[in-house]
Short mmCIF file of C-alpha atoms and ligand atoms in Angstrom, two decimals:
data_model
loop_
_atom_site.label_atom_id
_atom_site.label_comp_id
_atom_site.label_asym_id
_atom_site.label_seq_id
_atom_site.Cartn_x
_atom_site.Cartn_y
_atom_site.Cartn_z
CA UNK A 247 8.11 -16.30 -20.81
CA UNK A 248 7.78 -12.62 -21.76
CA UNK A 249 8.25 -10.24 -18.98
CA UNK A 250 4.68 -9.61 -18.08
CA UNK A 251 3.24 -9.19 -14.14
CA UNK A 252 -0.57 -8.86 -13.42
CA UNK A 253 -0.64 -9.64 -9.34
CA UNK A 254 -2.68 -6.37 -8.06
CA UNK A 255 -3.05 -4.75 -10.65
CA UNK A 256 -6.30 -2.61 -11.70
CA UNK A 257 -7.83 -3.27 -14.75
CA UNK A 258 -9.16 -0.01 -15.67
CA UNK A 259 -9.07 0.56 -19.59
CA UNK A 260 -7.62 -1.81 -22.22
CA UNK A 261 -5.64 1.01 -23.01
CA UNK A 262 -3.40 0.12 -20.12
CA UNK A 263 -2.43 -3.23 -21.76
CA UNK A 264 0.35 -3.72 -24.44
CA UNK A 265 -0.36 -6.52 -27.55
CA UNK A 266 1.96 -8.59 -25.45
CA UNK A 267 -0.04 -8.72 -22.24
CA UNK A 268 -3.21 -9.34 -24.34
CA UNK A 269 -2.29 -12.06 -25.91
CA UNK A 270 -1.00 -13.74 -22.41
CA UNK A 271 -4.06 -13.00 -21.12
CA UNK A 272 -5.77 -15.13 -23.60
CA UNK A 273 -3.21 -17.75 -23.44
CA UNK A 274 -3.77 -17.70 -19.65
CA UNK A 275 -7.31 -18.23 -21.06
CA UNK A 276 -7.13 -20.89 -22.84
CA UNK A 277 -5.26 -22.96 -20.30
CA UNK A 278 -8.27 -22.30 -17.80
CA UNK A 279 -10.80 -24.33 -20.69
CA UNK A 280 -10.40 -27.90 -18.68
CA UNK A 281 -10.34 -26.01 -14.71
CA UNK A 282 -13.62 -24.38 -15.82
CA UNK A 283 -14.85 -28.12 -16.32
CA UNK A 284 -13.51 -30.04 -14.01
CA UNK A 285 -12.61 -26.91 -11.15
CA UNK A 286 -9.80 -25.71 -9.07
CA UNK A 287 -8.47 -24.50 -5.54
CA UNK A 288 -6.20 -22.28 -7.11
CA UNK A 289 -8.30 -19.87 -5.30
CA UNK A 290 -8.98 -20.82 -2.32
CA UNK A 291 -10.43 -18.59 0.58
CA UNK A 292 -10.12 -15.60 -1.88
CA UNK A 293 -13.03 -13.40 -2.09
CA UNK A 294 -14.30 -11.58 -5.15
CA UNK A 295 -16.60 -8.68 -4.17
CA UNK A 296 -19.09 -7.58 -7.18
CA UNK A 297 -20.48 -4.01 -6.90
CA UNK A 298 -22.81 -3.77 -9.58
CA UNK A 299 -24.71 -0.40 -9.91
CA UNK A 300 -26.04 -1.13 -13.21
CA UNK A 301 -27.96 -4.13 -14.20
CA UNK A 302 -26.06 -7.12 -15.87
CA UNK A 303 -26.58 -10.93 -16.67
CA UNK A 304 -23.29 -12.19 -18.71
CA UNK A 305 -20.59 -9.98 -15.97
CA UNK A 306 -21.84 -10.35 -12.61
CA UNK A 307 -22.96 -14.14 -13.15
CA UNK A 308 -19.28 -14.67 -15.15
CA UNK A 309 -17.08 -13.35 -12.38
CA UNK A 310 -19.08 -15.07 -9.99
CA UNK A 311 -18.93 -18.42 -11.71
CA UNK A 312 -15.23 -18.25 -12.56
CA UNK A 313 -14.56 -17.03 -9.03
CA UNK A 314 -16.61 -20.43 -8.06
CA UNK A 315 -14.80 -22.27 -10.49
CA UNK A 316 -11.58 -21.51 -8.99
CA UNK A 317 -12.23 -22.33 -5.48
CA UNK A 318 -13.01 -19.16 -4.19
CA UNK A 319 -16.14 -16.80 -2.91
CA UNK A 320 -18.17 -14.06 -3.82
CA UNK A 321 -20.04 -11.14 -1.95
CA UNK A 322 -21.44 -8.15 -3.39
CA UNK A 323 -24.39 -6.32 -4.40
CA UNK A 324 -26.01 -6.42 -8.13
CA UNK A 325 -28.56 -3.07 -7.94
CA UNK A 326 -27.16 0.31 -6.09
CA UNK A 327 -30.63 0.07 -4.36
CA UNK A 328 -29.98 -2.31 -2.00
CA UNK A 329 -26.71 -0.77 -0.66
CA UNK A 330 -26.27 2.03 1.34
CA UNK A 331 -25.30 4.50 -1.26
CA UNK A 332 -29.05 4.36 -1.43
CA UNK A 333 -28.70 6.15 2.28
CA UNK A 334 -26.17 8.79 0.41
CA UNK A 335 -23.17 6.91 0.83
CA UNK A 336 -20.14 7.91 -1.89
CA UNK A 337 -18.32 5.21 -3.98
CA UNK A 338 -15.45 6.03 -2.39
CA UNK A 339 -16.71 5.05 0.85
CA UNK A 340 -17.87 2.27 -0.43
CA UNK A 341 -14.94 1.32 -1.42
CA UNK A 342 -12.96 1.62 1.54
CA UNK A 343 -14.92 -0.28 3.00
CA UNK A 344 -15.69 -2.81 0.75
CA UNK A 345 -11.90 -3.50 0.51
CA UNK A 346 -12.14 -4.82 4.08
CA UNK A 347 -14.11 -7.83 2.86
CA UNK A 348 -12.76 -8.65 -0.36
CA UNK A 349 -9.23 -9.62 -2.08
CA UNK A 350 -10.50 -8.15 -5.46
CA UNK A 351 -13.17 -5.84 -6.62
CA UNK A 352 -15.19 -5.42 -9.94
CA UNK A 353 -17.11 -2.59 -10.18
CA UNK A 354 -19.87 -1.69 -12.55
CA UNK A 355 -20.90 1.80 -12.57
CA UNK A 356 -23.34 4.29 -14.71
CA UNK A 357 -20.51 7.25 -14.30
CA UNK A 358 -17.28 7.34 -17.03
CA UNK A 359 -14.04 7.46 -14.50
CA UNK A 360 -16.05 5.28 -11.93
CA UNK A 361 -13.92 2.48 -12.10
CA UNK A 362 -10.24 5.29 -12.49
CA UNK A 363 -11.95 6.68 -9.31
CA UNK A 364 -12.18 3.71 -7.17
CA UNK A 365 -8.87 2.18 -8.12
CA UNK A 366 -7.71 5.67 -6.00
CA UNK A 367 -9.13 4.76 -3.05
CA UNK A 368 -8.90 0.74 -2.96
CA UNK A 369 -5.88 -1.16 -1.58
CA UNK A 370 -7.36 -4.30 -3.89
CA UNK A 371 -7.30 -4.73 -7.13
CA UNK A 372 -10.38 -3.16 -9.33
CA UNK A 373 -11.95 -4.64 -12.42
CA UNK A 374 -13.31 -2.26 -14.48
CA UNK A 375 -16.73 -4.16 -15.56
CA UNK A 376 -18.43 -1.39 -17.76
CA UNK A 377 -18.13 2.48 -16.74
CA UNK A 378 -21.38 4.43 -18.53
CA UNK A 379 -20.62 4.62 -22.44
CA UNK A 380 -16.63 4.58 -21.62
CA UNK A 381 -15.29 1.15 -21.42
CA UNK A 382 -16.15 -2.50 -20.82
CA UNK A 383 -11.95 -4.20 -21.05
CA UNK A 384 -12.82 -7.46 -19.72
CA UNK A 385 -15.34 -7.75 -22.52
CA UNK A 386 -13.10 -6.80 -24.84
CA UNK A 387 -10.43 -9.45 -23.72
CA UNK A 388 -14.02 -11.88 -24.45
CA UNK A 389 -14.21 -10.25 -28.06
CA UNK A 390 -10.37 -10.77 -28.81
CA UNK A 391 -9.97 -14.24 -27.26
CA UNK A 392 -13.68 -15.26 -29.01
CA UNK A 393 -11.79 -14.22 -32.90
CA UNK A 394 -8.66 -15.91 -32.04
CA UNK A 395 -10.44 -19.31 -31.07
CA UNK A 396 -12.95 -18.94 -33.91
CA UNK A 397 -10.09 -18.03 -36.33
CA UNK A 398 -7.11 -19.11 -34.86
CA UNK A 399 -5.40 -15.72 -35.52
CA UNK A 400 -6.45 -11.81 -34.79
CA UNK A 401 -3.69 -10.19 -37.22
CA UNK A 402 -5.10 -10.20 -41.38
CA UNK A 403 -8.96 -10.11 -40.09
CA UNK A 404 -11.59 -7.53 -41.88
CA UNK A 405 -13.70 -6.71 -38.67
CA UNK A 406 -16.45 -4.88 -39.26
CA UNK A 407 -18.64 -3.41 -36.19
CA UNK A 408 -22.29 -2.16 -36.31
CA UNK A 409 -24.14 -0.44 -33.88
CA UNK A 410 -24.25 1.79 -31.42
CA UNK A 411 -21.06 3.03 -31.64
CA UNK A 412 -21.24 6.20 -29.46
CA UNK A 413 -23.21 5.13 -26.69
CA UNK A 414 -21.57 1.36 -26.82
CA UNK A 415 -19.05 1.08 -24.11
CA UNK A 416 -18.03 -2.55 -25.28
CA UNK A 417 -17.02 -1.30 -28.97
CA UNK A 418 -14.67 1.36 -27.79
CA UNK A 419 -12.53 -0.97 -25.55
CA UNK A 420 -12.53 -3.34 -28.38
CA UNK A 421 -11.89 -0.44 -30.65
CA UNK A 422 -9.07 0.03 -28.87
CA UNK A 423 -7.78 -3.32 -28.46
CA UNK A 424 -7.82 -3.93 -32.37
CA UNK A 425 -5.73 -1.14 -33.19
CA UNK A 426 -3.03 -3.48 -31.01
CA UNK A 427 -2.81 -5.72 -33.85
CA UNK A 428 -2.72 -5.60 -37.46
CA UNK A 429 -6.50 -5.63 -38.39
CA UNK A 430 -8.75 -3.53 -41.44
CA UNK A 431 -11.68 -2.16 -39.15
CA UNK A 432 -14.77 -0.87 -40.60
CA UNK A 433 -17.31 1.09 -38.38
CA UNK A 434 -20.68 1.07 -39.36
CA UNK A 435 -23.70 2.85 -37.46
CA UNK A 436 -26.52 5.85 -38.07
CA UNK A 437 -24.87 9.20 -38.04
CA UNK A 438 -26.19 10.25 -34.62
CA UNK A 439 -24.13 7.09 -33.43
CA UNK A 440 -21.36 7.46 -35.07
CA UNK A 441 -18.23 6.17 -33.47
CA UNK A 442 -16.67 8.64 -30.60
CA UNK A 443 -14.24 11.21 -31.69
CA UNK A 444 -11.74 10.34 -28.87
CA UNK A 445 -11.62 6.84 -29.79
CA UNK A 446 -11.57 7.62 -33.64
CA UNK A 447 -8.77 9.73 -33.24
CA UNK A 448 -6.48 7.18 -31.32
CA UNK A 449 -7.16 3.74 -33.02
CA UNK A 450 -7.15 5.94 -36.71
CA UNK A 451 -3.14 6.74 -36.02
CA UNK A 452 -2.57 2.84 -36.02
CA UNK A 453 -4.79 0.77 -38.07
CA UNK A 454 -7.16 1.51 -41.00
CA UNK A 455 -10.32 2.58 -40.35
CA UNK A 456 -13.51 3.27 -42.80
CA UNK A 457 -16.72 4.38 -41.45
CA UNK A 458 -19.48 3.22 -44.00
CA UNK A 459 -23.43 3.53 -43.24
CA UNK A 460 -24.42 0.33 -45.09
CA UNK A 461 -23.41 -2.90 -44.50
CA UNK A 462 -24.17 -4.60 -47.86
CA UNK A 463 -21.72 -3.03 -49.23
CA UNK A 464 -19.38 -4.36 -46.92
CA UNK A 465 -20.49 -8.10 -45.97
CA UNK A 466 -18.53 -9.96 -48.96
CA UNK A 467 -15.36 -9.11 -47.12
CA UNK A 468 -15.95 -9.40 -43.64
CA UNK A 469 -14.32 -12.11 -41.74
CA UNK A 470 -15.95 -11.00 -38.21
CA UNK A 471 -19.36 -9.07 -37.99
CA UNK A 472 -19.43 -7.55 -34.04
CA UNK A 473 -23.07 -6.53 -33.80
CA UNK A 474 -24.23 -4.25 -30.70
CA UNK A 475 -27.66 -2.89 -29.41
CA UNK A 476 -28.33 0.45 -28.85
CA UNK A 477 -28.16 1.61 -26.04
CA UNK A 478 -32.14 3.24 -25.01
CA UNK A 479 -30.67 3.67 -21.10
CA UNK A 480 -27.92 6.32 -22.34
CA UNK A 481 -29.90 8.60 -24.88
CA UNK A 482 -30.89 12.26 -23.29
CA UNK A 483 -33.84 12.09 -24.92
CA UNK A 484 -36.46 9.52 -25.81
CA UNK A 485 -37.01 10.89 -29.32
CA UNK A 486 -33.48 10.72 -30.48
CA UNK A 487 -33.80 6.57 -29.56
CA UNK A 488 -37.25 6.72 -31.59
CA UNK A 489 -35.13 8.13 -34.65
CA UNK A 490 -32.94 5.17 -34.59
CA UNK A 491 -34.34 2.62 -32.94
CA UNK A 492 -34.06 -0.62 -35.26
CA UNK A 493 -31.81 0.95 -37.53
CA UNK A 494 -30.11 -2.43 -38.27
CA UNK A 495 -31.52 -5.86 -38.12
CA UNK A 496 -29.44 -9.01 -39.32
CA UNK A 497 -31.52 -12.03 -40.58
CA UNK A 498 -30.45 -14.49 -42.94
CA UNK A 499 -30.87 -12.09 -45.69
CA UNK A 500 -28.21 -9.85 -44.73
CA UNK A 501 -26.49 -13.19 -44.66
CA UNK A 502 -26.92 -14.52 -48.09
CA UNK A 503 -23.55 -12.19 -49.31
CA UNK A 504 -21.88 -12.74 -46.66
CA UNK A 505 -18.73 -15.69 -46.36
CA UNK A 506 -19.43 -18.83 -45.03
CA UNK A 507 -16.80 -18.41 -42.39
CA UNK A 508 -17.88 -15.28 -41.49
CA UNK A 509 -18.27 -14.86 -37.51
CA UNK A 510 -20.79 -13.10 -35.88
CA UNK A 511 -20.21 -11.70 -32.30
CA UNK A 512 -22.67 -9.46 -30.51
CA UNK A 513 -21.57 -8.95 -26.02
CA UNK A 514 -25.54 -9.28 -25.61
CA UNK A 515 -28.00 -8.29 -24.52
CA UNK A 516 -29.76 -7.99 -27.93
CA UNK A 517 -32.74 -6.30 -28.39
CA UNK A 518 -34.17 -6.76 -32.37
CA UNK A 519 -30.64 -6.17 -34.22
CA UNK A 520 -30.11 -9.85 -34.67
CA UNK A 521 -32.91 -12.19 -35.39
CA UNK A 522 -33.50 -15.44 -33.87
CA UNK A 523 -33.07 -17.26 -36.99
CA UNK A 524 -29.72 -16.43 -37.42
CA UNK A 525 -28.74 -18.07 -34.09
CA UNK A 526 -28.94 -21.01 -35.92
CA UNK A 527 -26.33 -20.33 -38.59
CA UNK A 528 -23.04 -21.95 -37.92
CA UNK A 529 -21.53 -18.11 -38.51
CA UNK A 530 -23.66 -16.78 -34.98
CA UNK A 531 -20.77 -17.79 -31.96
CA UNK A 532 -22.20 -14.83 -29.19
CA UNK A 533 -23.33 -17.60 -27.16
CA UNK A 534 -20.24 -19.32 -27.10
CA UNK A 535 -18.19 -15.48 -27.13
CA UNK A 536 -20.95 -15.38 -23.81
CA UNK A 537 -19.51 -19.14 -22.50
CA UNK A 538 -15.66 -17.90 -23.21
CA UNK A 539 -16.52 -14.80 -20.44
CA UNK A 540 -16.03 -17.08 -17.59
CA UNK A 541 -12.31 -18.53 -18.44
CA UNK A 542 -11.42 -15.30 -19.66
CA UNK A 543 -12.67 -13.60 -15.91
CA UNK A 544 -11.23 -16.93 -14.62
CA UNK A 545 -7.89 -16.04 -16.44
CA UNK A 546 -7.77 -12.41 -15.08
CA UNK A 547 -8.84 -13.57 -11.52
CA UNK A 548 -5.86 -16.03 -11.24
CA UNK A 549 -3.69 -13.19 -12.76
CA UNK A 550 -4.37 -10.50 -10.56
CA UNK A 551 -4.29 -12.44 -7.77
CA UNK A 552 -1.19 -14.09 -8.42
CA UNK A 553 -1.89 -17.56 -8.43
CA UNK A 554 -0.74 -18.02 -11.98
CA UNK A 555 2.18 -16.42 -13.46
N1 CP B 268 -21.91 -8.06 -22.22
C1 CP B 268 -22.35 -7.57 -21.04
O1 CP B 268 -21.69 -6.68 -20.44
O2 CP B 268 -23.50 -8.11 -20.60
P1 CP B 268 -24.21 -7.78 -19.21
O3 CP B 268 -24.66 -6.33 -19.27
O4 CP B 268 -25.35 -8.74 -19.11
O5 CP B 268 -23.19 -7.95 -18.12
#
């Protein structure tokens, strides 16, 4: 067994994770496929507290569910306007006294260093589950253990990624995560949205990287196609989102160079940058990248909370 140890640990930034804990993450992952069907009391009377100050369907309701799935509870809060921060309250506060009631928290938060921040004052574990335009790692652990499954490796892969790349908090954790194994990554997005510099400059000292505006150039070789939105709630101004609003839209057309096995992953929501027809090609797996978000969060619940080695 390699010499890994999760129990309390905050999961911050996927920065904080070698290749090796990744990839016993996912294996951890993989072995919770048959408990999320047929369910667990690994654990029992544990209770997951989600803080959500920014809206979310796929990470509030995964946690939740894989909390469920593993015999435990939730409590929490999914909009800042029903708690009392809404009275002035600080997240640090909160989260002294939210650690009262709770064995583990995950935290989603509109301010970068939200999640660093609360980790400071907690005496439980903190998930990290998307900090403004800085990071989203459990949804990156999603991304990674989504490739693997779909093509039973990580290392070799052309992964190309289109979107939003400066306002996108999920493609900079994955961007990081990549450059853990050996992978040709091509970034593709409208020059305001280009990719952040801090990110660039880390994942460029360890594994290729092109940035190339069009995609058609591109397609032929890509083995995985990681789409993202872009992100209206984080521009300054409305007429910057005008300029590049619909930028990129995948339909079957964009498709018809593209190789059979290709995968396409998007962490939803989408907005117009994938069609519906698509959803029917055998290459579109974001629902079932959305489906492997609960035994990954089951995975890292287990983990933290030491019920698994
Ligand atoms: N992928 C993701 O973070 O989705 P939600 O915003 O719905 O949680």
């Amino acid at each position: 067994m390699p010499n890994v140890n999760f129990q309390g640990r905050d999961i911050i930034s996927i920065e904080d994770f070698t290749q090796q804990e990744i990839n016993y993450i996912l294996d951890t992952s993989r072995s919770m496929e048959p408990i999320a069907k047929n369910g667990s009391d690994m654990l029992k009377r544990k209770i997951l507290a989600t803080l959500f100050f920014e809206p979310s369907t796929r990470t509030r309701l995964s946690f939740e569910a894989a909390m469920l799935k593993l015999g435990g509870n939730n409590i929490g809060f999914a909009e800042a306007e029903i708690a009392s921060v809404k009275k002035g309250e600080n997240l640090a506060d909160t989260i002294r006294t939210v650690q009262n009631y709770a064995d583990i928290i995950a935290l989603r938060h509109p301010l970068e260093g939200a999640a660093k921040l609360a980790a400071e004052f907690s005496n439980v574990p903190i998930i990290n589950a998307g900090t403004g335009a800085e990071e989203h790692p459990t949804q990156a652990l999603i991304d990674l253990y989504t490739i693997r499954k779909e093509k039973g490796k990580i290392d070799g892969l052309k992964i190309a990624v289109i979107g939003d790349l400066r306002y996108g908090r999920t493609v900079h954790s994955l961007a990081y995560a990549l450059a853990k194994y050996n992978v040709e990554l091509t970034l593709i997005s409208p020059e305001t949205l280009k990719m952040r510099r801090e990110v660039l400059n880390i994942i460029q000292t360890k594994i290729p990287v092109a940035e190339e505006p069009n995609l058609e150039k591109i397609i032929p070789q890509t083995d995985v196609l990681y789409v993202t939105r872009i992100q209206k709630e984080r521009f300054p101004d409305a007429a910057e989102y005008a300029k590049v609003k619909g930028t990129y839209r995948i339909d079957l057309k964009t498709l018809k160079n593209a190789k059979k096995d290709l995968t396409i992953l998007h962490p939803l929501p989408r907005i117009d940058e994938i069609v519906p027809e698509v959803d029917a090609t055998p290459q579109a797996r974001y629902f079932q990248q959305a489906w492997n978000g609960t035994v990954v969060r089951m995975a890292l619940l287990a983990l933290v909370l030491g019920a698994t080695k």
